[in-house]
Coordinates of C-alpha atoms and ligand atoms in Angstrom, one line a residue:
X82 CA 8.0 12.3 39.3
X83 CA 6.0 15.3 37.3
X84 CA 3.0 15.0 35.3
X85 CA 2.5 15.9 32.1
X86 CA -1.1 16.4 29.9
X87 CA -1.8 14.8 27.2
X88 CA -5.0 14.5 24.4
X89 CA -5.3 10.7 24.8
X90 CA -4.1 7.6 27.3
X91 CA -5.3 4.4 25.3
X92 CA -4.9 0.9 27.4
X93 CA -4.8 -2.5 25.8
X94 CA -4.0 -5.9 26.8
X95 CA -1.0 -6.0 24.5
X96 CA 0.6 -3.6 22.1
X97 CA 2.7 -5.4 19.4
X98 CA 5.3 -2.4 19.1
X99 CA 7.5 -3.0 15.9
X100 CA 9.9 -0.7 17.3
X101 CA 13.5 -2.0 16.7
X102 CA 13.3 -4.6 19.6
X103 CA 10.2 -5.5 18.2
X104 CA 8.9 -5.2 22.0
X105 CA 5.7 -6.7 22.8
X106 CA 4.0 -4.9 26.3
X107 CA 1.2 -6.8 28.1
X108 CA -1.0 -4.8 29.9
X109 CA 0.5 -1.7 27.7
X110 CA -0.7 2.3 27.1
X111 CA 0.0 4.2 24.2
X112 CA 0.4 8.4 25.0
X113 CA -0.9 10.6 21.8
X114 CA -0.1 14.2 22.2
X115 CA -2.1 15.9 18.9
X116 CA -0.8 13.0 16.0
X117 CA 2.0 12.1 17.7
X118 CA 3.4 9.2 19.7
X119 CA 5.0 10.3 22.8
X120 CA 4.9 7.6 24.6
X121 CA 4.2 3.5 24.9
X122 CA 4.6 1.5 27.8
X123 CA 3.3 -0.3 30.9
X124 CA 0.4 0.9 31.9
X125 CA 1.5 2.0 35.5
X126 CA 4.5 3.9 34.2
X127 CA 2.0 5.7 31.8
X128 CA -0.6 6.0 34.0
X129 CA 1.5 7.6 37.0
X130 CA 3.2 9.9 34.4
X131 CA 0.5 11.3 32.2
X132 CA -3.1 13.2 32.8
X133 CA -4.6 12.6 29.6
X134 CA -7.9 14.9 28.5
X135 CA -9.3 11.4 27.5
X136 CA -8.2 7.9 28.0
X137 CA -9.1 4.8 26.4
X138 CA -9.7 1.6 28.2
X139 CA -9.6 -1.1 24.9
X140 CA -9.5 -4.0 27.6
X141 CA -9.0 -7.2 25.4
X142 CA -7.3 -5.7 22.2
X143 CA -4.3 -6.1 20.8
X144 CA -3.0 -2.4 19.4
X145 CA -0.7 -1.9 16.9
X146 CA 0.8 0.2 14.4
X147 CA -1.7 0.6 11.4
X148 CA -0.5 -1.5 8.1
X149 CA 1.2 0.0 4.9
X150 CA -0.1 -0.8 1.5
X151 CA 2.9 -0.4 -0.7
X152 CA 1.3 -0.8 -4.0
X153 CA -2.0 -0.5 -4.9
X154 CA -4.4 1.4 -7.4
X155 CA -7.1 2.6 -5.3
X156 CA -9.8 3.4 -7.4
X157 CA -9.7 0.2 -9.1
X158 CA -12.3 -1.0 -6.4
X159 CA -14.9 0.0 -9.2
X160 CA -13.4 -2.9 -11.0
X161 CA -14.0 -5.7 -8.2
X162 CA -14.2 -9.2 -10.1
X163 CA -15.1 -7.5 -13.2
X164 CA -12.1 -9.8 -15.3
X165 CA -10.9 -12.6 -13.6
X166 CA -9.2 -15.4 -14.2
X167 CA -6.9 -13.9 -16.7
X168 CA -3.2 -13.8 -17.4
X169 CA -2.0 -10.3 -17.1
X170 CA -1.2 -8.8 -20.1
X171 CA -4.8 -10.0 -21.6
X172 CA -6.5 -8.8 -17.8
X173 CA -4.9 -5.1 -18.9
X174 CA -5.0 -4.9 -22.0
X175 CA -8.2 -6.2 -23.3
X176 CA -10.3 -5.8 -20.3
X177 CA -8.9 -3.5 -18.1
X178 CA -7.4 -0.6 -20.1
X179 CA -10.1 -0.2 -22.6
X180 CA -12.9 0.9 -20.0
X181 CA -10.2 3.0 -17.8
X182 CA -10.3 4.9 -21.1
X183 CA -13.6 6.2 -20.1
X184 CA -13.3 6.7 -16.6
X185 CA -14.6 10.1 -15.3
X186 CA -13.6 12.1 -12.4
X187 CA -16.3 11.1 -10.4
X188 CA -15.9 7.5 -11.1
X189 CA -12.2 7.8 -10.0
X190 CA -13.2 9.8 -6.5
X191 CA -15.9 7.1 -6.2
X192 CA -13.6 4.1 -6.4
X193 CA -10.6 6.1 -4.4
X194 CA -13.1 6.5 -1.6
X195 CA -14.8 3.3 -1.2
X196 CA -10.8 1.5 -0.8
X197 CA -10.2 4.0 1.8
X198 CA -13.3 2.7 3.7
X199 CA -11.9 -0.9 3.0
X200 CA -8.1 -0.3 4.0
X201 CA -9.8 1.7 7.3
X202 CA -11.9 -1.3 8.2
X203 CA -9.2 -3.4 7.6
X204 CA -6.2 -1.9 9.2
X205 CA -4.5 0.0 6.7
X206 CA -3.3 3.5 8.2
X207 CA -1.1 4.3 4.9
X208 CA -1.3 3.6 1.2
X209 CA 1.0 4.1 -1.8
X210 CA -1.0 4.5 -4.6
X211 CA -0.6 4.9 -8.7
X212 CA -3.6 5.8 -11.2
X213 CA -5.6 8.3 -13.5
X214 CA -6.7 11.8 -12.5
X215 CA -4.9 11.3 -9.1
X216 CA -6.5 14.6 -7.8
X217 CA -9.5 12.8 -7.6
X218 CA -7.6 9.9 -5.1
X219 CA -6.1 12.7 -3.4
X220 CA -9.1 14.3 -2.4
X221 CA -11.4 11.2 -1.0
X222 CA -7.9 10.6 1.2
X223 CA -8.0 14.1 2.9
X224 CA -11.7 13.4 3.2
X225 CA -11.4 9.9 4.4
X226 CA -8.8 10.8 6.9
X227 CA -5.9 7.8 5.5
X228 CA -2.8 8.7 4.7
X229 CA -1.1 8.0 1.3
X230 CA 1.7 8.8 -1.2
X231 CA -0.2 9.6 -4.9
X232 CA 1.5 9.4 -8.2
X233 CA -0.5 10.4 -11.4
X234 CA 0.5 7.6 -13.5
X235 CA 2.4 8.2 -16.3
X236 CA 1.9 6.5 -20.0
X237 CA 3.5 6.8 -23.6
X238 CA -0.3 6.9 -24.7
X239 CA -3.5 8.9 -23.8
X240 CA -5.2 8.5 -20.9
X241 CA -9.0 10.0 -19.0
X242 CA -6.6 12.7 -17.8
X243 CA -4.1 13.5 -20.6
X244 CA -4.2 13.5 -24.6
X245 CA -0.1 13.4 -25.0
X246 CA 2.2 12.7 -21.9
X247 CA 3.6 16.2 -22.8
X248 CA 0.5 17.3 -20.9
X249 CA 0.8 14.9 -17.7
X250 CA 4.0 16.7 -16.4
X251 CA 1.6 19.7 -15.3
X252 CA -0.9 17.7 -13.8
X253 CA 2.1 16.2 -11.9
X254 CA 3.6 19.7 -10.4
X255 CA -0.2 20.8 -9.5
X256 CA -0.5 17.7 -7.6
X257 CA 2.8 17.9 -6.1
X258 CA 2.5 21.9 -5.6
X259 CA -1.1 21.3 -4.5
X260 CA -0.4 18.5 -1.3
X261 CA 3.2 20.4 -0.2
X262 CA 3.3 20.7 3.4
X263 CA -0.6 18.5 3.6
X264 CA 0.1 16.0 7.0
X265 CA -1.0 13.3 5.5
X266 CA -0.7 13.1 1.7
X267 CA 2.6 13.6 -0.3
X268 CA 3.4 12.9 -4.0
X269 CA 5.2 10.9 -6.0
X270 CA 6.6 10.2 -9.4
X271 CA 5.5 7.3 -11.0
X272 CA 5.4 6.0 -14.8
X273 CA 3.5 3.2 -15.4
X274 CA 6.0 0.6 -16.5
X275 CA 8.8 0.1 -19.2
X276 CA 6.6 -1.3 -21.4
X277 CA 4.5 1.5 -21.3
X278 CA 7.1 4.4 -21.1
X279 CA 9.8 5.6 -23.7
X280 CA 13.5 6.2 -22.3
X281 CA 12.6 10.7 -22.5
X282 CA 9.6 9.9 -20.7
X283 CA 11.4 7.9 -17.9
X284 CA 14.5 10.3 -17.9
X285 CA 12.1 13.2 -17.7
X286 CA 10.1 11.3 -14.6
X287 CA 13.5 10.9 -12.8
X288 CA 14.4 14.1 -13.0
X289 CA 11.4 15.7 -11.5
X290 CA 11.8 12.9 -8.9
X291 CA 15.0 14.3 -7.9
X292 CA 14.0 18.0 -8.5
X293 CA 11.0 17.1 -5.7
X294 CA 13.2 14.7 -3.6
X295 CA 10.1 12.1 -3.5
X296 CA 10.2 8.8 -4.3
X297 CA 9.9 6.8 -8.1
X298 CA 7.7 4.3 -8.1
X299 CA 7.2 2.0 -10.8
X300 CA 5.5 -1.5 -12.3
X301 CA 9.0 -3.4 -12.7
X302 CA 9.9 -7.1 -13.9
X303 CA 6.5 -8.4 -13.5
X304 CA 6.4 -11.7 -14.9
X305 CA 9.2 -13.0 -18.1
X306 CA 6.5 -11.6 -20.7
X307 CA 7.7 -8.4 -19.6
X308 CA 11.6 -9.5 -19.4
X309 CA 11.3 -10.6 -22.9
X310 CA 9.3 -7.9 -24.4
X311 CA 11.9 -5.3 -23.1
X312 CA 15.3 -7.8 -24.3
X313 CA 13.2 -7.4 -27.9
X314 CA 12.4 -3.8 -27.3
X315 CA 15.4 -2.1 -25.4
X316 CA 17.9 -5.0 -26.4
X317 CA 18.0 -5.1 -22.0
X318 CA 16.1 -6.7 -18.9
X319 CA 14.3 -3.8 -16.9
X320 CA 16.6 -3.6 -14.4
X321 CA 19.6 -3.0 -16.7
X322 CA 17.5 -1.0 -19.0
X323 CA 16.5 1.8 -16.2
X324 CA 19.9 1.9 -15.1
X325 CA 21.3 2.9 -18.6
X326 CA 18.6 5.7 -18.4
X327 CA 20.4 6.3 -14.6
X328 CA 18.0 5.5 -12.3
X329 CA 18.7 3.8 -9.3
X330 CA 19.1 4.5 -6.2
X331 CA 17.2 4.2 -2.6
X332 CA 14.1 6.7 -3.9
X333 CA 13.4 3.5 -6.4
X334 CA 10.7 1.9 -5.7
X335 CA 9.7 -1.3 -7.7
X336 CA 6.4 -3.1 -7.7
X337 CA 6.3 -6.9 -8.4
X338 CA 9.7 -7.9 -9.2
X339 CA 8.7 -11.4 -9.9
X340 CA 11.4 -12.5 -12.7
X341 CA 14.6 -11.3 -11.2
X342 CA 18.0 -12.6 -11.8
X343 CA 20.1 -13.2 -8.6
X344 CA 22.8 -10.7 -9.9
X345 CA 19.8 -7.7 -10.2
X346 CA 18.8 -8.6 -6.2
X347 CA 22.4 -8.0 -5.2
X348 CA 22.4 -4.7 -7.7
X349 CA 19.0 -3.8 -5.9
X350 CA 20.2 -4.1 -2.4
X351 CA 23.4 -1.9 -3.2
X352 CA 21.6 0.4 -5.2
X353 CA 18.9 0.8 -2.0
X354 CA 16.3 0.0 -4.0
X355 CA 12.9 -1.4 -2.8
X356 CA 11.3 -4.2 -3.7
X357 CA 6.7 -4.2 -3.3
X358 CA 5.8 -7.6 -3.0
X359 CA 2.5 -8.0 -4.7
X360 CA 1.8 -12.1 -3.7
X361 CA -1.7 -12.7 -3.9
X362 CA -2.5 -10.5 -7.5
X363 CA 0.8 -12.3 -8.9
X364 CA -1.1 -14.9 -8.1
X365 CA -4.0 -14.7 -9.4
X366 CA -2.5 -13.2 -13.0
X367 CA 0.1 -16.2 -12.9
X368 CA 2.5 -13.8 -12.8
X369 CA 4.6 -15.8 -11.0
X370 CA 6.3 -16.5 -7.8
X371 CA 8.6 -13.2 -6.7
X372 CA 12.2 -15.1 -4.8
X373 CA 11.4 -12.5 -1.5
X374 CA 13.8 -15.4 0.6
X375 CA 16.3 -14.6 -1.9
X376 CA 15.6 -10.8 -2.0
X377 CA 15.6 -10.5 1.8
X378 CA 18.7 -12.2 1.9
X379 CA 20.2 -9.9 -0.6
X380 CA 19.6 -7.3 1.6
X381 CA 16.8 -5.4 -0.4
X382 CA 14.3 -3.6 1.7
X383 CA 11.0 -5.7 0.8
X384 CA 7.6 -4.2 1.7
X385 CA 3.8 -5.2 0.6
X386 CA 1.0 -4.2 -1.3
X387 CA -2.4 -5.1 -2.9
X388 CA -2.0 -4.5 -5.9
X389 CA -5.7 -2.7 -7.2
X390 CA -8.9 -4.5 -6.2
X391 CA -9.5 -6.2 -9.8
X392 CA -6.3 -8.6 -9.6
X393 CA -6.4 -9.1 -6.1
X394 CA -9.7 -8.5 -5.6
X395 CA -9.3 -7.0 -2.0
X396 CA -7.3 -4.2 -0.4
X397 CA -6.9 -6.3 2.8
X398 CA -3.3 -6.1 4.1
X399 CA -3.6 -8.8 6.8
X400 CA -5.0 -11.1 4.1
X401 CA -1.9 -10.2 1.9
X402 CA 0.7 -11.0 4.9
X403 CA -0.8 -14.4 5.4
X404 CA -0.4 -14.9 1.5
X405 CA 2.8 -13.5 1.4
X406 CA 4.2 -16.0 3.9
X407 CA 2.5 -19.4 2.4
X408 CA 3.4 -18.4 -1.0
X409 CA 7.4 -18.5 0.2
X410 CA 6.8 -21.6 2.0
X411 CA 5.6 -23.8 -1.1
X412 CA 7.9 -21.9 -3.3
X413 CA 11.0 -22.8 -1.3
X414 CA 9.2 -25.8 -0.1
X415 CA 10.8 -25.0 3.4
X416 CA 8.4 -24.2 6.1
X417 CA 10.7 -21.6 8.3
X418 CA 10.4 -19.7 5.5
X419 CA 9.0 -16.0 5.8
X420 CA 8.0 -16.4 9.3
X421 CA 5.0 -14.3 10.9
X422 CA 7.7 -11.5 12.0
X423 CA 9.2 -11.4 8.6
X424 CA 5.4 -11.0 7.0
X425 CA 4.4 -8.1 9.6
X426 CA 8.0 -6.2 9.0
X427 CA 7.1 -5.9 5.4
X428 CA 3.3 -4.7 6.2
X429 CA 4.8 -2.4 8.5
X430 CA 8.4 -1.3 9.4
X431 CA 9.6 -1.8 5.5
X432 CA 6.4 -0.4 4.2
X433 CA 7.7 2.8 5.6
X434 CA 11.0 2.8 5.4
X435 CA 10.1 2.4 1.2
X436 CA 8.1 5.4 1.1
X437 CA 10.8 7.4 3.1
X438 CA 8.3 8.3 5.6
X439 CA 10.4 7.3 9.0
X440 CA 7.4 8.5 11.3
X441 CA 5.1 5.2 10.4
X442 CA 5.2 1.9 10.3
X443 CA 6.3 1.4 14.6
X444 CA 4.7 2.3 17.5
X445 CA 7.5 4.0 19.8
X446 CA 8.0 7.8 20.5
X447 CA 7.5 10.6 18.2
X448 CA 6.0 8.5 15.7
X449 CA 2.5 9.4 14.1
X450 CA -0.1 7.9 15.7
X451 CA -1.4 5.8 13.5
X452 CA -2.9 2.6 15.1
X453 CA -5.1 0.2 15.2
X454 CA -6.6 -2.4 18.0
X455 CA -7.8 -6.0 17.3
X456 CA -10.6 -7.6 19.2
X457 CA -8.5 -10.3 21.1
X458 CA -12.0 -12.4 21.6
X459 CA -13.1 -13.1 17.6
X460 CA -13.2 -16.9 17.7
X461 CA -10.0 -17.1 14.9
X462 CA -8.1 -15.1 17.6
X463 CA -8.4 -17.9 20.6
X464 CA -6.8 -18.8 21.8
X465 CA -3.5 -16.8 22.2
X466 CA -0.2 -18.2 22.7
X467 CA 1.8 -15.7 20.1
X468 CA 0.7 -12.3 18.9
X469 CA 2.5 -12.2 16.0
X470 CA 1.6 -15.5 14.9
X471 CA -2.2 -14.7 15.0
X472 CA -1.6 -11.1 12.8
X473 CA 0.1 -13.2 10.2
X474 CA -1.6 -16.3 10.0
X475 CA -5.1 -16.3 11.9
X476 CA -6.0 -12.5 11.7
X477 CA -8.6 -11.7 9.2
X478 CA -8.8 -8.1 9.1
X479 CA -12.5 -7.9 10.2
X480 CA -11.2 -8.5 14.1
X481 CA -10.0 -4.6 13.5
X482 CA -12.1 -2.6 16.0
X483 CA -10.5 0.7 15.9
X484 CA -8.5 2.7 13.6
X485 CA -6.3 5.6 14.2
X486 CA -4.4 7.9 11.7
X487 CA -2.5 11.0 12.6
X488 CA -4.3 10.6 16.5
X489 CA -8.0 10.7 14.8
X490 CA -10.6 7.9 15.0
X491 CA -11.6 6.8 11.6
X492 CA -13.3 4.4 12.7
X493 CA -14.3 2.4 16.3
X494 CA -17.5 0.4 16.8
X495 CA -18.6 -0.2 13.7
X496 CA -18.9 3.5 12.4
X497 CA -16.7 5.3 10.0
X498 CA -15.9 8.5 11.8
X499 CA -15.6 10.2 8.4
X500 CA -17.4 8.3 5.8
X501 CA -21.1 7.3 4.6
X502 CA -20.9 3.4 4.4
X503 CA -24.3 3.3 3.5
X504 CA -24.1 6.4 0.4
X505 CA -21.3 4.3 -0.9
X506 CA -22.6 1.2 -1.1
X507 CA -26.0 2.8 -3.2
X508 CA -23.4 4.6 -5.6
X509 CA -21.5 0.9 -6.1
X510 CA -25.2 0.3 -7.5
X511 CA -24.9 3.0 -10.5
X512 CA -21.4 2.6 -11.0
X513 CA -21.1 -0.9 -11.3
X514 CA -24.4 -0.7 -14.2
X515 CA -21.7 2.4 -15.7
X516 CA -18.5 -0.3 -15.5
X517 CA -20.9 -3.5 -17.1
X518 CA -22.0 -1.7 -20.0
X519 CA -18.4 -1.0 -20.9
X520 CA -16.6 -4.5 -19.8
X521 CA -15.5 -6.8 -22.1
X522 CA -15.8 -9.6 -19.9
X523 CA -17.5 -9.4 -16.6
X524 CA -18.0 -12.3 -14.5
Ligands
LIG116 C1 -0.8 4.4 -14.9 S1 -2.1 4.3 -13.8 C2 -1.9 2.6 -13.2 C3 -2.2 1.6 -14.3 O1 -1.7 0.4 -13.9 C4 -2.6 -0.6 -14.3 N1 -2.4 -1.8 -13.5 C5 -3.1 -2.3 -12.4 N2 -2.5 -3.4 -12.0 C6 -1.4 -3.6 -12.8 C7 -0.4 -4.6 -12.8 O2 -0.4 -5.6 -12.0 N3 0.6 -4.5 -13.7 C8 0.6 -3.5 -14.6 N4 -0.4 -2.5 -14.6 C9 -1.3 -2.6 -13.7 C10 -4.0 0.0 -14.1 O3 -5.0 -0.7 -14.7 C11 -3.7 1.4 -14.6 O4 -3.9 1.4 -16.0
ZN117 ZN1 0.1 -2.3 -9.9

């Protein structure tokens, strides 16, 4: 048998592949060659096959892929339990959109930043994100070392970085011409909502979707305000409403999609669309409860995000797949409902299958290496009879140890490798005096 090299050999008790036998390898090694997988196994198949230039010995971890945040609004972190307690529409519109008015660039990068230091502590390798000045979220990614897909959201009105929408669509193509060919950021289109939008607007957004080939990401079917606001406005439901403006189609991705009708989950799985369950800030707005038994059965690829830091009020994936679960269990009042496999598929496996990036989400290879190990020995993790079980319903977050994007340590130990903990949490200080003497309500 021949030896090959490679940058990095990384042992760990178990490795919770995701691959498509959804193998679990005791006593496993994962082979990284630059950011890419090329390799997982036993570790004396690995070990007698590779020379690595470093090797790992994690001991008592669990290692697997690093989670997918479908849906979230990253610099909304500045925003953290500023309004809560509030339906939604009141939460946006009286507390929320009135001080975004006033955001500043700085404020943005600030608040993009600080959620890439909490998705890296808490095992997110991978973020879709929607919001204002999106340069400014693009740039803390490349310097935080995450990956992400970035839309500059788009609304019928003014916002911090637009007077008229007419001007938005050049922001868009700078962002989008800016980040072509970048390894770890790509672009997206992504209009706010229908509520928020017009029908040239929308049309306009599809077509640069397509022109682009990236995905269309959007705020859909919320909660039944929104259903009956667009049956009075558009004479439709959402669905139907962005399919007379033709859109549809597997580059649709919809966040939310609490008040469906049984007949739009059927038109959603043929259509390819995707579905972002949003559980635990649907929640907390009394949104509603989204039927993800009923959309899964449909067929519909269903994946999971945060939503932004001020409904939720954390970016913590694991926290959102242990949510996500419960939440279908009392809602069908069945208790094999969305079982610890199905939660982890979404956070993973369906997170990237909905952003069309194939290369994440499972640990197998030529994947990206994009990992992260758990510390098998936090009390909440002991003991261990089921892997899976313990990501979904005993995992925290904080038993993450190590985090891995593209083959680079972002953090291990303790220590961001690319990021000043400390300088943030003094900025928090000034920005959070900037944010209270704008709120309308803070807590
Ligand atoms: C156009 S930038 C993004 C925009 O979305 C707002 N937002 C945050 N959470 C939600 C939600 O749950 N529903 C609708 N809109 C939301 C955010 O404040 C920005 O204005
Ligand atoms: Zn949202």
């Amino acid at each position: 048998m021949s030896i090959s090299r490679c940058d990095l050999l990384l042992r760990a008790d178990i490795i919770v592949t995701q691959d498509a036998q959804r193998r679990i390898v005791e006593g496993g090694a994962v082979a990284i060659d630059g950011g890419t997988i090329i390799e997982v196994g036993p570790q004396a198949e690995l070990d007698a096959r590779w020379q690595a230039e470093r090797s790992l010995d994690l001991g008592r971890k669990l290692v697997m892929p690093g989670l997918v945040n479908a849906h979230t609004h990253a610099s909304m972190t500045v925003f953290r339990g500023v309004a809560d307690d509030l339906p939604l529409m009141t939460w946006l519109t009286e507390n929320i959109w009135p001080v975004e008015k006033a955001l500043s660039k700085e404020i943005i990068h600030f608040g993009a930043l600080l959620a890439c230091a909490e998705m890296i502590r808490t095992g997110t390798t991978c973020f879709c994100d929607m919001y204002l000045m999106e340069a400014e979220t693009a740039r803390a990614v490349d310097e935080a070392g995450i990956r992400a897909v970035l839309g500059e959201g788009i609304f019928a009105f003014p916002s911090p970085a637009y007077a008229k929408t007419e001007d938005a669509w050049p922001i868009i193509e700078d962002l989008h011409a800016r980040y072509k060919g970048h390894g770890r950021i790509r672009t997206a289109i992504m209009p706010h909502a229908v509520y928020t939008t017009t029908p040239e607007i929308l049309k306009r957004s599809w077509e640069l979707a397509q022109a682009h080939g990236c995905i269309w990401k959007t705020h859909l079917s919320e909660s039944e305000t929104e259903t009956r606001t667009s049956l009075e406005q558009f004479g439709r439901r959402p669905l139907d409403y962005l399919e007379s403006l033709g859109i549809s189609g597997s580059k649709c991705v919809f966040a939310h999609c609490v008040d469906l009708t049984p007949e739009e989950m059927v038109r959603m799985a043929e259509t390819g669309a995707h579905v972002v369950h949003c559980p635990q800030s649907n929640m907390k707005l009394t949104s509603g409860m989204a039927r993800i038994e009923d959309l899964r059965r449909a067929g519909v690829n269903v994946c999971l995000g945060t939503d932004g830091a001020a409904s939720n009020n954390d970016l913590n994936m694991f926290l959102e797949m242990n949510s996500a679960a419960l939440l279908q269990k009392v809602r069908t009042m069945d208790p094999t409902a969305l079982n610890a496999q199905a939660a982890l598929d979404m956070a993973t496996v369906n997170g990237a299958k909905a952003l069309g990036w194939e290369e994440l989400g499972c640990l197998e290879a030529g994947k990206a290496a994009d990992l992260i190990a758990l510390d098998l020995n936090q009390p909440n993790m002991l003991p261990l009879y089921n892997p899976v079980s313990h990501l979904a319903y005993a995992a925290s977050g904080m038993e993450v140890c190590l985090t891995m994007v593209n083959g680079k340590i972002l953090y291990e130990h303790g220590r961001y490798a690319a990021m000043d903990m400390d300088g943030l949490a003094r900025e928090a200080v000034k920005v959070a005096r900037w944010v209270k003497a704008r709120a309308h309500k803070t807590n």
